[in-house]
mmCIF file of C-alpha atoms in Angstrom:
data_model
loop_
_atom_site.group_PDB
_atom_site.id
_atom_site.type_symbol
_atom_site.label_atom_id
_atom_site.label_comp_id
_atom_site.label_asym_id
_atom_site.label_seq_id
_atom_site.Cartn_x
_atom_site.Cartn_y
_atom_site.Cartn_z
ATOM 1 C CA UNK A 1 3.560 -3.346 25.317
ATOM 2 C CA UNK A 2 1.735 -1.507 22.067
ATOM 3 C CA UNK A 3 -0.072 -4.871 20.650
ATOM 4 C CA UNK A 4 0.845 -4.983 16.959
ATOM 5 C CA UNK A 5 -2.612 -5.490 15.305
ATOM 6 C CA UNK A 6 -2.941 -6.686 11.738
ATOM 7 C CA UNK A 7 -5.943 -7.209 9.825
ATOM 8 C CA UNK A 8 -4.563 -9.660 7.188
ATOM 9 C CA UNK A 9 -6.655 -11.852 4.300
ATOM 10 C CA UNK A 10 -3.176 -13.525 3.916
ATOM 11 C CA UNK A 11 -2.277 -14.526 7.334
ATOM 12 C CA UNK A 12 -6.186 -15.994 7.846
ATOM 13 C CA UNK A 13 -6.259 -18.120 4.954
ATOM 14 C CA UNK A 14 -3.088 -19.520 4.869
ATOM 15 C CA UNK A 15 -3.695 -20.587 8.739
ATOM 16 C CA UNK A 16 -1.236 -20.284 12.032
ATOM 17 C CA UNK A 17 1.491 -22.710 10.752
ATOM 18 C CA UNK A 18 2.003 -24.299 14.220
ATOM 19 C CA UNK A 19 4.103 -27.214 13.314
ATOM 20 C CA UNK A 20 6.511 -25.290 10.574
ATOM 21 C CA UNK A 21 6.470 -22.467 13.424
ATOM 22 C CA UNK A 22 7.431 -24.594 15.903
ATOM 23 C CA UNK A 23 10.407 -26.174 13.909
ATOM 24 C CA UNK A 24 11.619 -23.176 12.474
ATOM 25 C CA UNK A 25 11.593 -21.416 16.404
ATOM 26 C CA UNK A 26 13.281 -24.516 17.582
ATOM 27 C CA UNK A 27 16.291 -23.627 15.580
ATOM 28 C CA UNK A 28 16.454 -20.732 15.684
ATOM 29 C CA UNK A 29 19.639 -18.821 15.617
ATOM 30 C CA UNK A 30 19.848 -14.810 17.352
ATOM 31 C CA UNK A 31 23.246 -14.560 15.955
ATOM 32 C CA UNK A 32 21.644 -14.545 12.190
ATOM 33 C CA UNK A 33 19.306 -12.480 10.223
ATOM 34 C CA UNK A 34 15.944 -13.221 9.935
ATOM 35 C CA UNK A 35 16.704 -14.098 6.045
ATOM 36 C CA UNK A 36 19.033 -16.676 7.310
ATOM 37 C CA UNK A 37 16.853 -17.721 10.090
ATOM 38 C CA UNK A 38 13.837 -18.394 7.462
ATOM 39 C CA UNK A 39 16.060 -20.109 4.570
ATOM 40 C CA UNK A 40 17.736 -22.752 7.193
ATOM 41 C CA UNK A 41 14.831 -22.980 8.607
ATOM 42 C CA UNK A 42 12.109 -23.793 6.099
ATOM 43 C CA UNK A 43 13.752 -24.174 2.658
ATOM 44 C CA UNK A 44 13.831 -27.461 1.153
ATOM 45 C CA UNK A 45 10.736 -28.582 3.717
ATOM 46 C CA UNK A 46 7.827 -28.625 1.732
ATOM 47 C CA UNK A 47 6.469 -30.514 -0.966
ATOM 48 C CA UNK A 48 7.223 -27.530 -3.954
ATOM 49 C CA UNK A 49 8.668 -24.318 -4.040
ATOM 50 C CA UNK A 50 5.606 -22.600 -4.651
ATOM 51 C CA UNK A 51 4.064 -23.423 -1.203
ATOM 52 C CA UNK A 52 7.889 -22.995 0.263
ATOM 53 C CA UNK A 53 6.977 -19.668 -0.881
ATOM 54 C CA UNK A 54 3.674 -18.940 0.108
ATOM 55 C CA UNK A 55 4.951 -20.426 3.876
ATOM 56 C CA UNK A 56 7.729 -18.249 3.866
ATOM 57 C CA UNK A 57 5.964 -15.286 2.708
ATOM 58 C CA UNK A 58 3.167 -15.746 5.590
ATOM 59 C CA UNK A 59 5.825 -16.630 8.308
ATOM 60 C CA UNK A 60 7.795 -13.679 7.560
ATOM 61 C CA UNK A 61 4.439 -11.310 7.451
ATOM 62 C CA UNK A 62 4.072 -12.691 10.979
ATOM 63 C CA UNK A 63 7.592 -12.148 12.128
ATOM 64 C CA UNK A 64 7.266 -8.360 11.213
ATOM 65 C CA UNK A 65 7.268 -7.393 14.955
ATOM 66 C CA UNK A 66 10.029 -10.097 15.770
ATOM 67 C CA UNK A 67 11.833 -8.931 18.707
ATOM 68 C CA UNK A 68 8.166 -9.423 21.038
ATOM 69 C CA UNK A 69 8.239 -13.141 20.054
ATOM 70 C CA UNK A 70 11.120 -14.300 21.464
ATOM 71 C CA UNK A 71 9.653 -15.774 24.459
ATOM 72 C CA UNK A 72 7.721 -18.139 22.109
ATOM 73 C CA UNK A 73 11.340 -18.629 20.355
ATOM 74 C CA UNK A 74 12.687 -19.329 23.647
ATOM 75 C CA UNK A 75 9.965 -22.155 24.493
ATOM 76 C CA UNK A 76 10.516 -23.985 21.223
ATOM 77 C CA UNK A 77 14.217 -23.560 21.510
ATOM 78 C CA UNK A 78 14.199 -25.405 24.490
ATOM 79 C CA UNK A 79 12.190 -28.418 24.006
ATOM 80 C CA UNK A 80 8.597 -27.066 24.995
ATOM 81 C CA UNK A 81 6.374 -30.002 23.726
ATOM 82 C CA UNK A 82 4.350 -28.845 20.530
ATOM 83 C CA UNK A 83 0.447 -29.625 22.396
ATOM 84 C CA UNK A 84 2.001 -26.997 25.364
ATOM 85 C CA UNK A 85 3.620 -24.416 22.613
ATOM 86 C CA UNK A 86 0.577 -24.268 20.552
ATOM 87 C CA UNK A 87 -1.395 -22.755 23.586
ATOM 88 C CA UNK A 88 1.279 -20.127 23.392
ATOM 89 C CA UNK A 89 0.949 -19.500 19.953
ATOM 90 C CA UNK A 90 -2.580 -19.113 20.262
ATOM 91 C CA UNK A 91 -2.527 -16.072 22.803
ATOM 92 C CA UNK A 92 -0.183 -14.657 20.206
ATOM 93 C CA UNK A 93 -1.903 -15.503 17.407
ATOM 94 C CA UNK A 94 -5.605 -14.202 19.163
ATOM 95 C CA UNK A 95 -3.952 -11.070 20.783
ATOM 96 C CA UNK A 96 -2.323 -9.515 17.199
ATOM 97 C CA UNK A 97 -4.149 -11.083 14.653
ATOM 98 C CA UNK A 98 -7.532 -9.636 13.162
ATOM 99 C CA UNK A 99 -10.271 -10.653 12.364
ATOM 100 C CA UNK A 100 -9.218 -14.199 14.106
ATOM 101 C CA UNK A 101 -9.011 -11.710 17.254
ATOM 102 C CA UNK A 102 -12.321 -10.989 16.987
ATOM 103 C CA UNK A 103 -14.068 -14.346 15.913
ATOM 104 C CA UNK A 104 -11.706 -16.089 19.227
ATOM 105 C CA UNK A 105 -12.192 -13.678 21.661
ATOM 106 C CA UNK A 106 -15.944 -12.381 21.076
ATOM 107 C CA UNK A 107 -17.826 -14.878 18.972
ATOM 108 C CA UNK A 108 -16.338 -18.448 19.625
ATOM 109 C CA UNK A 109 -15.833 -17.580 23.315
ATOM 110 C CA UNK A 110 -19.700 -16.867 23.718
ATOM 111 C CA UNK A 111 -20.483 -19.791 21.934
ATOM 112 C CA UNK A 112 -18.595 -22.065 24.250
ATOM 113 C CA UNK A 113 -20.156 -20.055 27.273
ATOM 114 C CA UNK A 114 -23.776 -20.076 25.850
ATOM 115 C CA UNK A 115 -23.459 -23.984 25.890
ATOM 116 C CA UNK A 116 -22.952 -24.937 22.328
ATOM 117 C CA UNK A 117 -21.875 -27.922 20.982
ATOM 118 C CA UNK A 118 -21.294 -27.873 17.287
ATOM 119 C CA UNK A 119 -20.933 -25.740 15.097
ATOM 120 C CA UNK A 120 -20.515 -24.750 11.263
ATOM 121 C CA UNK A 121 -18.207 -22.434 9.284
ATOM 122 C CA UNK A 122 -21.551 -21.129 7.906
ATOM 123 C CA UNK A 123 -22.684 -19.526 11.542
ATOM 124 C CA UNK A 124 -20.115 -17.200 11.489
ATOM 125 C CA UNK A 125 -20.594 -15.691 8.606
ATOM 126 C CA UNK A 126 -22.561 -12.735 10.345
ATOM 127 C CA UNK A 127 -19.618 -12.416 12.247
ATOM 128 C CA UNK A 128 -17.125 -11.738 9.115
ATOM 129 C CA UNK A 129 -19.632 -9.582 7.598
ATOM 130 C CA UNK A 130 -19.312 -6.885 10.122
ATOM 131 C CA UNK A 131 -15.382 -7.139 11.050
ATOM 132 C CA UNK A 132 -15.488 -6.657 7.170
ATOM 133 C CA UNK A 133 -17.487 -3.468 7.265
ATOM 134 C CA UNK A 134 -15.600 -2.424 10.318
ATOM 135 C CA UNK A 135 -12.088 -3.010 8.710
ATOM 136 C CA UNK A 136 -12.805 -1.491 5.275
ATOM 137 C CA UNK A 137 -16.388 -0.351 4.685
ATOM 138 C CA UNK A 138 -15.855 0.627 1.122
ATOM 139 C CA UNK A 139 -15.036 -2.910 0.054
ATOM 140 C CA UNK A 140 -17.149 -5.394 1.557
ATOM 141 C CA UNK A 141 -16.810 -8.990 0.581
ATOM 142 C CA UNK A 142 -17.845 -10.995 -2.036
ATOM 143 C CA UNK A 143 -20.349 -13.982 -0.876
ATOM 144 C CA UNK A 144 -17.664 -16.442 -1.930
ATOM 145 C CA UNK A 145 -15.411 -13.920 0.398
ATOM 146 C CA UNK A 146 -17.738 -14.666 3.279
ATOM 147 C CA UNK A 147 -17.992 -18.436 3.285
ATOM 148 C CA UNK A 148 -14.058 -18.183 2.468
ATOM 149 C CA UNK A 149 -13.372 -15.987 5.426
ATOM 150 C CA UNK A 150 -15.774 -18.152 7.926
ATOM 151 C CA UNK A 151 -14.432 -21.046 6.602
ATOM 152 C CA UNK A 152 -10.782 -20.107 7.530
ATOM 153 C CA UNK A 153 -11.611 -18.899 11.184
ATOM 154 C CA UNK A 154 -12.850 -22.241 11.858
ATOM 155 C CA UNK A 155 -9.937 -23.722 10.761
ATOM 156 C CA UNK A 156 -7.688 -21.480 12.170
ATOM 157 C CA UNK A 157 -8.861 -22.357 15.809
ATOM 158 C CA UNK A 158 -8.486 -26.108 15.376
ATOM 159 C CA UNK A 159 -5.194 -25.533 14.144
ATOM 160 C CA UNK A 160 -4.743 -24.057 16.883
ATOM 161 C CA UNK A 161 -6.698 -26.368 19.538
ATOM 162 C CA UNK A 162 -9.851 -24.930 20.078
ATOM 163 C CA UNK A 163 -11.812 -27.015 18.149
ATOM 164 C CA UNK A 164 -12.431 -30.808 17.081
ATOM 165 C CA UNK A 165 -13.682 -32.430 13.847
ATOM 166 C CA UNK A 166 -12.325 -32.936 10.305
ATOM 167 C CA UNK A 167 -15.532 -32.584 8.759
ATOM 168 C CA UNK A 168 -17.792 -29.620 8.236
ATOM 169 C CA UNK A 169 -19.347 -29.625 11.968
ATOM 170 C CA UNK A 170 -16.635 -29.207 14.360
ATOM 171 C CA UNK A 171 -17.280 -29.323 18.780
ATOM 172 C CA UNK A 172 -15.838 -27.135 20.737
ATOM 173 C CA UNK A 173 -12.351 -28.584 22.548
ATOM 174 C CA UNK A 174 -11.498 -28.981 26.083
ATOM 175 C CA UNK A 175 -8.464 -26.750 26.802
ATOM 176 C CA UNK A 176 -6.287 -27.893 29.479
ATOM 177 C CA UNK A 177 -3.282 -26.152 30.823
ATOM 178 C CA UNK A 178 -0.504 -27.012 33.255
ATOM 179 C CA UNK A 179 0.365 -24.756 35.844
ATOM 180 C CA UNK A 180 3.558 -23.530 33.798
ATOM 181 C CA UNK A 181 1.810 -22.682 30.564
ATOM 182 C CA UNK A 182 -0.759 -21.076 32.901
ATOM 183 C CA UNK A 183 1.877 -18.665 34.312
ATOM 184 C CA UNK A 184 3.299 -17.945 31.291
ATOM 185 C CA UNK A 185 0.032 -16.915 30.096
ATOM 186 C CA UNK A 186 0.019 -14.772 33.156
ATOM 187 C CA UNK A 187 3.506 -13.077 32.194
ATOM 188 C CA UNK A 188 2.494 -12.773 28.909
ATOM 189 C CA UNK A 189 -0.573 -11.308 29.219
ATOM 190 C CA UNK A 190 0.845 -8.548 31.589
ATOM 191 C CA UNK A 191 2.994 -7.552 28.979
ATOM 192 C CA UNK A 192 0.174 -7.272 26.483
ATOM 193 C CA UNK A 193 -2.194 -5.262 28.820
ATOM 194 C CA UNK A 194 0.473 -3.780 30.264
ATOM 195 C CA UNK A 195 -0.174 -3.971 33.854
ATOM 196 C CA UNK A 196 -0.498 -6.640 36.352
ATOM 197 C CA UNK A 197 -3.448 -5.684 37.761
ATOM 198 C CA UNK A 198 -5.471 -6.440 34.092
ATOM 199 C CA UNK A 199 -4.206 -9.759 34.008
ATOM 200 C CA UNK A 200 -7.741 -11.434 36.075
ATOM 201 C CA UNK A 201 -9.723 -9.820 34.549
ATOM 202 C CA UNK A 202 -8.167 -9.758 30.779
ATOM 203 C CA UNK A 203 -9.781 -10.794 27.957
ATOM 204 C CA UNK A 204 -7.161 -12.926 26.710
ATOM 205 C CA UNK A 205 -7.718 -16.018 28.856
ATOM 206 C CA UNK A 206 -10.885 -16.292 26.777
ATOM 207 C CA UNK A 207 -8.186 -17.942 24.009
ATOM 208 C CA UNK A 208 -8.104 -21.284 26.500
ATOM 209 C CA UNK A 209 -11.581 -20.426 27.412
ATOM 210 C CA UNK A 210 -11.057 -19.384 30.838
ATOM 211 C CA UNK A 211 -13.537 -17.315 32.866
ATOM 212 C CA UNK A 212 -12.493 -14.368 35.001
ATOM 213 C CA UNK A 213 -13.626 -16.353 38.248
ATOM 214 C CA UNK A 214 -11.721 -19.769 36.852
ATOM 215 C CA UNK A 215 -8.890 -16.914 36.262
ATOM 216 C CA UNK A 216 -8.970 -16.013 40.401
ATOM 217 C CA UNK A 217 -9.241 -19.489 41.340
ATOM 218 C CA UNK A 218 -6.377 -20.531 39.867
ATOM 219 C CA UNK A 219 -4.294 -17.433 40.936
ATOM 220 C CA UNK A 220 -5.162 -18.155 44.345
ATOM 221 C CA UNK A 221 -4.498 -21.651 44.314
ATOM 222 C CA UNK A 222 -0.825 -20.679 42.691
ATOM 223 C CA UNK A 223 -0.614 -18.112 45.373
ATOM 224 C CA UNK A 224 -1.033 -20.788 48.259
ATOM 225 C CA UNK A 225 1.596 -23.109 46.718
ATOM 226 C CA UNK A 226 4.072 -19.445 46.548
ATOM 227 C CA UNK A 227 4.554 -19.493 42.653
ATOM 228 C CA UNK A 228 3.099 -16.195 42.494
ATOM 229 C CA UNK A 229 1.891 -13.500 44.732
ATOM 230 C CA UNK A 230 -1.764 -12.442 44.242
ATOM 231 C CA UNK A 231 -3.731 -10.062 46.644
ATOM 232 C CA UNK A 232 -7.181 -8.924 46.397
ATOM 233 C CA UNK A 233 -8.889 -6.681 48.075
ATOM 234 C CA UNK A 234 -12.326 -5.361 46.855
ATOM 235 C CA UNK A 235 -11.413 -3.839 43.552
ATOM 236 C CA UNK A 236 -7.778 -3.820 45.049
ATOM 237 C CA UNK A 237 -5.033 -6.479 43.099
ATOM 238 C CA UNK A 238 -1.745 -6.907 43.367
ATOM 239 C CA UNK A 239 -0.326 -9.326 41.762
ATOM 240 C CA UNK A 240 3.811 -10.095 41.288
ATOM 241 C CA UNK A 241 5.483 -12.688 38.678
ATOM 242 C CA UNK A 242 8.073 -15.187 39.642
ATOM 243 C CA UNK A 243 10.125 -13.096 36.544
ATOM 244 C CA UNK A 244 10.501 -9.929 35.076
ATOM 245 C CA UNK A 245 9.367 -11.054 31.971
ATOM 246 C CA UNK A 246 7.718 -13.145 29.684
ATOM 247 C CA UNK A 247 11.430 -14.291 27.879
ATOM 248 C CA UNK A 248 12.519 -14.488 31.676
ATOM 249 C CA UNK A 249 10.017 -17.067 32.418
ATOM 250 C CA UNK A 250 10.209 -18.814 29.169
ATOM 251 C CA UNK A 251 13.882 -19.976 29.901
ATOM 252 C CA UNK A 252 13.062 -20.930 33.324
ATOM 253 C CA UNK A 253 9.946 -23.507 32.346
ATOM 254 C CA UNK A 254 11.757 -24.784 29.305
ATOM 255 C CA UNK A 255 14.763 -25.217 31.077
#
């Protein structure tokens, strides 16, 4: 799979919608157009039709590349609890969305590893700063920009479960996964390195915090109870899904 990167102002400050996601997925019809998908879906939900608006218009920014989310269709279709779909969302949210990419899978991760506790939307303002310059040199953010942008990153990952507070100072979360969410992370993230033999060692299990040893561990242990097969051999791995896909797997677990 081609990963369909955005770099989006839009996307980050309006936040990962996981509950209006979730419902909207949950009905969702593939016998309709995405128009009609959208208006059943979310018109008539929200407190004014400005912000009906402003939802829709984010949603259906994020539903651009539609046809590679339908295993996360599939899980809310069939009754995947919200706490267990929201983990989903977040690979797909962390894997294709910048610079939330970046601040989840570089800076929060290292935090969490170095030991932190708290932290403060002000800390990663360095951190916007230079996915700023990176993303559009010419045009670098106002300071307002800056505390806006690091303000919405933090958000965005306790939307989406990474963190914990309502006030300013927010600890990191504990991110726990059944096996099943586990091995759809494993499908999933096969498709998005494309190969099986990335998946241990992938950066994307840094989006539930998981080291590359915890990775093994687990794939071993998942191994022994024959839900997967996973061989290693020095820098040898082989590793083959229960299903063909990620979709595949989705309407097994959510059966």
């Amino acid at each position: 799979m081609i990963v369909p990167t955005i770099f989006s102002q839009r996307l980050l400050r309006k936040g990962p919608f996981v509950e209006e996601t979730y419902r909207l997925f949950a009905g969702w019809d593939f016998s309709a157009t995405l128009e009609e998908n959208l208006g059943r879906g979310l018109h008539g939900n929200f407190r004014s039709l400005g912000w009906e608006r402003e939802v829709v218009a984010t949603i259906s920014r994020r539903l651009k590349h539609f046809d590679l989310l339908k295993p996360l269709i599939v899980l809310a279709q069939r009754g995947l609890p919200l706490l267990d779909w929201r983990d989903c969302w977040r690979l797909w949210i962390g894997a294709t969305e910048q610079p939330f990419g970046r601040f989840a899978l570089d800076w929060l991760y290292e935090e969490y590893q170095s030991g932190r506790y708290h932290l403060r939307s002000e800390d990663a303002r360095e951190l916007v700063k230079d996915a700023w310059a990176d993303h559009a040199p010419q045009k670098p953010l106002s300071e307002y920009g800056v505390q806006r942008a690091a303000r919405d990153l933090v958000k965005t990952a306790a939307d989406l479960g990474m963190l914990l507070g309502s006030g300013p100072v927010k600890t990191f979360a504990p991110i726990t996964m059944s096996d099943n969410i586990f091995l759809f992370y494993v499908h999933q993230i096969a498709e998005l390195e494309d190969s099986y033999t990335k998946v241990p060692s992938s950066k994307y299990w840094r989006l539930a915090y998981i080291r590359p040893d915890d990775v093994h561990r687990t794939l071993l242990r998942l191994h022994q109870y024959r839900k997967l097969d996973y061989q290693v051999a020095g820098t040898f791995v082989q590793l083959a899904l229960p299903q063909k896909s990620a979709v595949s797997f989705a309407e097994g677990i959510a059966a």
